[in-house]
Amino acid sequence: MSTQDLYGTPLDTSNPEIRLLEIVEDRDVISCKLHTVTFSKQLRFAALSYVWGSAADRVNINIDGVEVPVSTSLAHALKEVRGYWRYEFPDRDQSKFRIWVDAVCINQADTAERTEQVKLMGDIYSSADLVLGWLGSEQSDKILTAVTTTVVLNRAFRAAKWDVDNLMDLKWLRSCGLTKEPECDKFWASLDDLALLPYWRRVWILQENVLASTLFYIAPRVCIEYSSLMNVCRMFEILSLELTQKQATKPSFVPSHIWMKFCPPKGTGFIQLRNIFRFEIAKTMYKEILTESREEQQRKTVQLSVFGGTLEATDPKDHIYGLLGLSSLPLSPDYTKSVRDVYVDYCKAVLDIIGRSDRRELQFLRDAGSGVFQDPLGLPSWVPQFPSRATDNPTLIFDGEFNLARLTPEILWPSISDAKLHVSGARLQTLKRVGGNPEIQNLQKGGILADWVQDYITRIPFYPTKIPSIWALFLVVARMQKLSLDTPSMLLLLNFTQRLDLQIPESGRPRGATKYFQTPEVDGLSVMIVQDGGNNPEMMGCISPFLGGPDELKARMFDVDVQQVFMMKRNYHTKLFETDAGYLGMGPQDCRVGDVICIVDGYEDLVLLRNQGDDYEYVGPCMVYGITDMYIKRKVEDGEVAVETFHLV
């Protein structure tokens, strides 16, 4: 018999049927039977949530006398699942144990069946008595250590009554043995190992986790319930946010690399547990959709669909279809459609959703752009590049708050036709010069951007918005939309100017009276700024005399130095540019001279468009220091800028 003979009669779609796997033998060899049953809420079964693994790593299992090749990962999982069903349901007849496994319960060679079964997957996982999340067997020792660490953290958080205020001093870390080097390192490393498992990176697995009513994560010799793991991840996230927002300083007993687990430099995303916690975020959003107002339901439906771009899928269509079970998007899986049509249909569905609300949010532009992502699939430049985003560069976000409809309310609603996005917008400036990626080592002397930056500062030492250009440069590469004279920001600016050590021309403008300003002390540190109207105000770091002298200041500035380096690392896939108006900005890695800086309806960041005859290519988001809502409003009122319709291809 062949594998195709295994499936026999096609499944009935009018009275939905599914196949369930009965495991007859799971020791030396795996022997199973397939049962076709009518799907209903009364069915008693388990469902497996797992990563298929390497296509080259196969073993055979026996199903109804047919040798069926499956991945080693799946084979190992099938050896474990009966034991956990027995653990959860010891009073049930174990001979009636059945489990749903997509790879063998769906005839993968039958596109029509696959399409119909995908429509049922949401109901399958929400109806299963038990969902087993198989983490794999390759790193079972590390997973065991991670679960042990999670149990320790859970105990500490429970002792603190899950109150973040009781955890802020981090003394509990010491009592748990999680600060003693080098013994503690393996425990912290194991949490990273757990969070980096392939299991947390698959799009279908997110849906399976969100819909499961009872979920165990399992590996050989290891089992942890969903709630136990997510409670630790949630508390870790809350504690990290509190420590960051309150600008807490590192306790002396906490090693620096462990402190970084709680307070990573801004924008670096070092907290690996967030890979796991996003599953809980999605689950919370899904539950809220069921109870909130219609407008909030629509907004969160779109937000949930975007999770598909952060996770991997073998079939590009599954970035869209893999989460339909969680959303009310007006879409149905259809694997006969081209990838291009699937993504255009997704964007139409998003427009349909937001068209029912007052929010004009073209969320999909955040994950699009020919200058941001590679496009091996030939998609329109404006549709989300979920496959590339999941495996390549992260999304570019500059935290803008632009709103064209607020500035010019009478504009057309965005629309899609013939695979083109028709959207209102306005041209603001054009790219005149493009440099390299502004990581700190590239900006310093000897770096690939050093001469480019020095040339700009020499020509334009004082920025068009009336601040020193070296300050504007810092704000751009730090992705700060406005200058804030708070101590943490000014410490970074001080460090930045010292690192670059640029030759800044003297000002030819009349000097006013010298002004002195000192930022408020934060943990004993502050910054003195001497302003005399010149192009390079003098700045100096200050430390409270109660904390020590120059040596202590130097030691404290080392932490600022580290933060600067890591903060700039996120710029590795961007380029610095100068506009035709002398402004500085940062955009995608493939931005080019001639690209047009625009504001477009429904997107909060500025964007770059590239002319293609009568149409435009969407290059990606950008930021330009000095282009603000007020700047655009004045330009519109003066007639220098006009709203038009862009046709994006």
mmCIF file of C-alpha atoms in Angstrom, residues 211-360:
data_model
loop_
_atom_site.group_PDB
_atom_site.id
_atom_site.type_symbol
_atom_site.label_atom_id
_atom_site.label_comp_id
_atom_site.label_asym_id
_atom_site.label_seq_id
_atom_site.Cartn_x
_atom_site.Cartn_y
_atom_site.Cartn_z
ATOM 1 C CA LEU A 211 -7.125 28.283 21.580
ATOM 2 C CA ALA A 212 -6.089 25.450 23.907
ATOM 3 C CA SER A 213 -8.153 25.165 27.087
ATOM 4 C CA THR A 214 -5.646 22.831 28.790
ATOM 5 C CA LEU A 215 -2.056 22.897 27.565
ATOM 6 C CA PHE A 216 1.073 21.103 28.787
ATOM 7 C CA TYR A 217 4.524 21.825 27.393
ATOM 8 C CA ILE A 218 6.393 18.530 27.248
ATOM 9 C CA ALA A 219 9.794 17.051 26.448
ATOM 10 C CA PRO A 220 11.458 13.808 27.591
ATOM 11 C CA ARG A 221 11.285 13.791 31.425
ATOM 12 C CA VAL A 222 9.787 17.307 31.453
ATOM 13 C CA CYS A 223 6.303 18.756 31.769
ATOM 14 C CA ILE A 224 5.124 22.247 32.702
ATOM 15 C CA GLU A 225 1.623 23.657 32.510
ATOM 16 C CA TYR A 226 0.906 26.677 30.328
ATOM 17 C CA SER A 227 -0.183 28.873 33.237
ATOM 18 C CA SER A 228 2.915 28.099 35.324
ATOM 19 C CA LEU A 229 5.264 29.177 32.544
ATOM 20 C CA MET A 230 3.247 32.212 31.466
ATOM 21 C CA ASN A 231 2.836 33.503 35.021
ATOM 22 C CA VAL A 232 6.616 33.630 35.370
ATOM 23 C CA CYS A 233 7.023 35.307 31.978
ATOM 24 C CA ARG A 234 4.351 37.875 32.851
ATOM 25 C CA MET A 235 5.922 38.733 36.190
ATOM 26 C CA PHE A 236 9.340 38.975 34.565
ATOM 27 C CA GLU A 237 7.916 41.391 31.982
ATOM 28 C CA ILE A 238 6.148 43.552 34.577
ATOM 29 C CA LEU A 239 9.257 43.704 36.752
ATOM 30 C CA SER A 240 11.426 44.628 33.778
ATOM 31 C CA LEU A 241 9.061 47.452 32.778
ATOM 32 C CA GLU A 242 8.909 48.804 36.330
ATOM 33 C CA LEU A 243 12.685 48.773 36.766
ATOM 34 C CA THR A 244 13.121 50.526 33.417
ATOM 35 C CA GLN A 245 10.416 53.153 33.929
ATOM 36 C CA LYS A 246 11.688 54.010 37.394
ATOM 37 C CA GLN A 247 15.259 54.152 36.059
ATOM 38 C CA ALA A 248 16.424 51.768 38.746
ATOM 39 C CA THR A 249 20.144 51.280 39.252
ATOM 40 C CA LYS A 250 21.859 47.929 39.402
ATOM 41 C CA PRO A 251 22.242 46.540 42.939
ATOM 42 C CA SER A 252 25.871 45.781 43.751
ATOM 43 C CA PHE A 253 25.159 42.088 44.339
ATOM 44 C CA VAL A 254 23.636 41.560 40.873
ATOM 45 C CA PRO A 255 26.170 40.752 38.114
ATOM 46 C CA SER A 256 25.949 43.059 35.084
ATOM 47 C CA HIS A 257 24.949 40.330 32.632
ATOM 48 C CA ILE A 258 22.072 39.294 34.884
ATOM 49 C CA TRP A 259 20.968 42.914 35.331
ATOM 50 C CA MET A 260 20.767 43.134 31.528
ATOM 51 C CA LYS A 261 18.141 40.378 31.633
ATOM 52 C CA PHE A 262 15.849 42.792 33.465
ATOM 53 C CA CYS A 263 16.957 46.140 32.042
ATOM 54 C CA PRO A 264 18.332 45.766 28.522
ATOM 55 C CA PRO A 265 19.317 48.966 26.685
ATOM 56 C CA LYS A 266 16.357 50.663 25.033
ATOM 57 C CA GLY A 267 15.247 49.109 21.778
ATOM 58 C CA THR A 268 17.525 46.078 21.924
ATOM 59 C CA GLY A 269 14.841 43.551 22.861
ATOM 60 C CA PHE A 270 17.278 41.435 24.873
ATOM 61 C CA ILE A 271 14.611 39.849 27.054
ATOM 62 C CA GLN A 272 14.324 36.473 25.342
ATOM 63 C CA LEU A 273 11.363 35.385 27.454
ATOM 64 C CA ARG A 274 9.272 37.774 25.363
ATOM 65 C CA ASN A 275 9.428 35.132 22.617
ATOM 66 C CA ILE A 276 7.290 33.008 24.912
ATOM 67 C CA PHE A 277 5.235 35.742 26.537
ATOM 68 C CA ARG A 278 3.852 36.987 23.205
ATOM 69 C CA PHE A 279 1.745 33.814 23.196
ATOM 70 C CA GLU A 280 0.090 34.986 26.412
ATOM 71 C CA ILE A 281 -0.314 38.510 24.987
ATOM 72 C CA ALA A 282 -2.100 37.030 21.978
ATOM 73 C CA LYS A 283 -4.281 34.852 24.231
ATOM 74 C CA THR A 284 -5.259 37.877 26.326
ATOM 75 C CA MET A 285 -6.121 39.888 23.219
ATOM 76 C CA TYR A 286 -8.201 37.007 21.876
ATOM 77 C CA LYS A 287 -10.201 36.797 25.110
ATOM 78 C CA GLU A 288 -10.723 40.575 25.111
ATOM 79 C CA ILE A 289 -12.077 40.461 21.561
ATOM 80 C CA LEU A 290 -14.954 38.357 22.857
ATOM 81 C CA THR A 291 -16.050 40.972 25.421
ATOM 82 C CA GLU A 292 -15.058 44.453 24.198
ATOM 83 C CA SER A 293 -16.796 47.055 22.043
ATOM 84 C CA ARG A 294 -17.093 46.472 18.317
ATOM 85 C CA GLU A 295 -14.435 49.074 17.480
ATOM 86 C CA GLU A 296 -11.964 47.534 19.939
ATOM 87 C CA GLN A 297 -12.764 44.089 18.579
ATOM 88 C CA GLN A 298 -11.943 45.261 15.066
ATOM 89 C CA ARG A 299 -8.709 46.937 16.145
ATOM 90 C CA LYS A 300 -7.501 43.869 18.042
ATOM 91 C CA THR A 301 -8.504 41.581 15.195
ATOM 92 C CA VAL A 302 -6.034 43.434 12.982
ATOM 93 C CA GLN A 303 -3.387 43.453 15.720
ATOM 94 C CA LEU A 304 -3.731 39.696 16.198
ATOM 95 C CA SER A 305 -3.313 39.077 12.482
ATOM 96 C CA VAL A 306 0.012 40.934 12.557
ATOM 97 C CA PHE A 307 1.470 38.246 14.834
ATOM 98 C CA GLY A 308 1.680 36.190 11.640
ATOM 99 C CA GLY A 309 4.561 38.361 10.534
ATOM 100 C CA THR A 310 6.665 37.667 13.606
ATOM 101 C CA LEU A 311 6.488 33.894 13.257
ATOM 102 C CA GLU A 312 7.750 31.396 10.703
ATOM 103 C CA ALA A 313 5.779 29.231 8.292
ATOM 104 C CA THR A 314 6.778 26.772 5.586
ATOM 105 C CA ASP A 315 4.021 27.964 3.235
ATOM 106 C CA PRO A 316 3.981 31.791 2.842
ATOM 107 C CA LYS A 317 0.171 31.697 2.799
ATOM 108 C CA ASP A 318 0.164 30.347 6.355
ATOM 109 C CA HIS A 319 1.390 33.680 7.724
ATOM 110 C CA ILE A 320 -2.152 34.796 6.874
ATOM 111 C CA TYR A 321 -4.169 31.591 7.171
ATOM 112 C CA GLY A 322 -2.405 30.343 10.312
ATOM 113 C CA LEU A 323 -4.158 32.896 12.533
ATOM 114 C CA LEU A 324 -7.603 33.129 10.937
ATOM 115 C CA GLY A 325 -8.937 30.973 13.772
ATOM 116 C CA LEU A 326 -8.269 33.892 16.136
ATOM 117 C CA SER A 327 -9.689 36.765 14.129
ATOM 118 C CA SER A 328 -12.876 37.961 12.497
ATOM 119 C CA LEU A 329 -11.127 39.038 9.318
ATOM 120 C CA PRO A 330 -13.448 38.464 6.344
ATOM 121 C CA LEU A 331 -11.150 35.824 4.835
ATOM 122 C CA SER A 332 -11.262 32.082 4.266
ATOM 123 C CA PRO A 333 -8.272 29.831 3.523
ATOM 124 C CA ASP A 334 -7.881 29.042 -0.173
ATOM 125 C CA TYR A 335 -4.634 27.279 -1.032
ATOM 126 C CA THR A 336 -5.449 27.361 -4.750
ATOM 127 C CA LYS A 337 -4.810 31.125 -4.802
ATOM 128 C CA SER A 338 -1.409 32.626 -5.579
ATOM 129 C CA VAL A 339 0.667 34.047 -2.723
ATOM 130 C CA ARG A 340 0.290 37.522 -4.258
ATOM 131 C CA ASP A 341 -3.516 37.251 -4.267
ATOM 132 C CA VAL A 342 -3.581 35.937 -0.686
ATOM 133 C CA TYR A 343 -1.621 38.949 0.595
ATOM 134 C CA VAL A 344 -3.632 41.477 -1.411
ATOM 135 C CA ASP A 345 -6.837 39.857 -0.113
ATOM 136 C CA TYR A 346 -5.487 40.129 3.434
ATOM 137 C CA CYS A 347 -4.921 43.885 3.019
ATOM 138 C CA LYS A 348 -8.405 44.291 1.549
ATOM 139 C CA ALA A 349 -9.793 42.503 4.601
ATOM 140 C CA VAL A 350 -7.871 44.845 6.908
ATOM 141 C CA LEU A 351 -9.234 47.874 5.032
ATOM 142 C CA ASP A 352 -12.707 46.389 5.331
ATOM 143 C CA ILE A 353 -12.278 46.048 9.099
ATOM 144 C CA ILE A 354 -10.872 49.530 9.716
ATOM 145 C CA GLY A 355 -13.439 51.021 7.358
ATOM 146 C CA ARG A 356 -16.069 50.182 9.963
ATOM 147 C CA SER A 357 -14.326 52.276 12.627
ATOM 148 C CA ASP A 358 -13.033 55.811 13.066
ATOM 149 C CA ARG A 359 -9.413 54.652 13.129
ATOM 150 C CA ARG A 360 -7.423 55.093 9.938
#
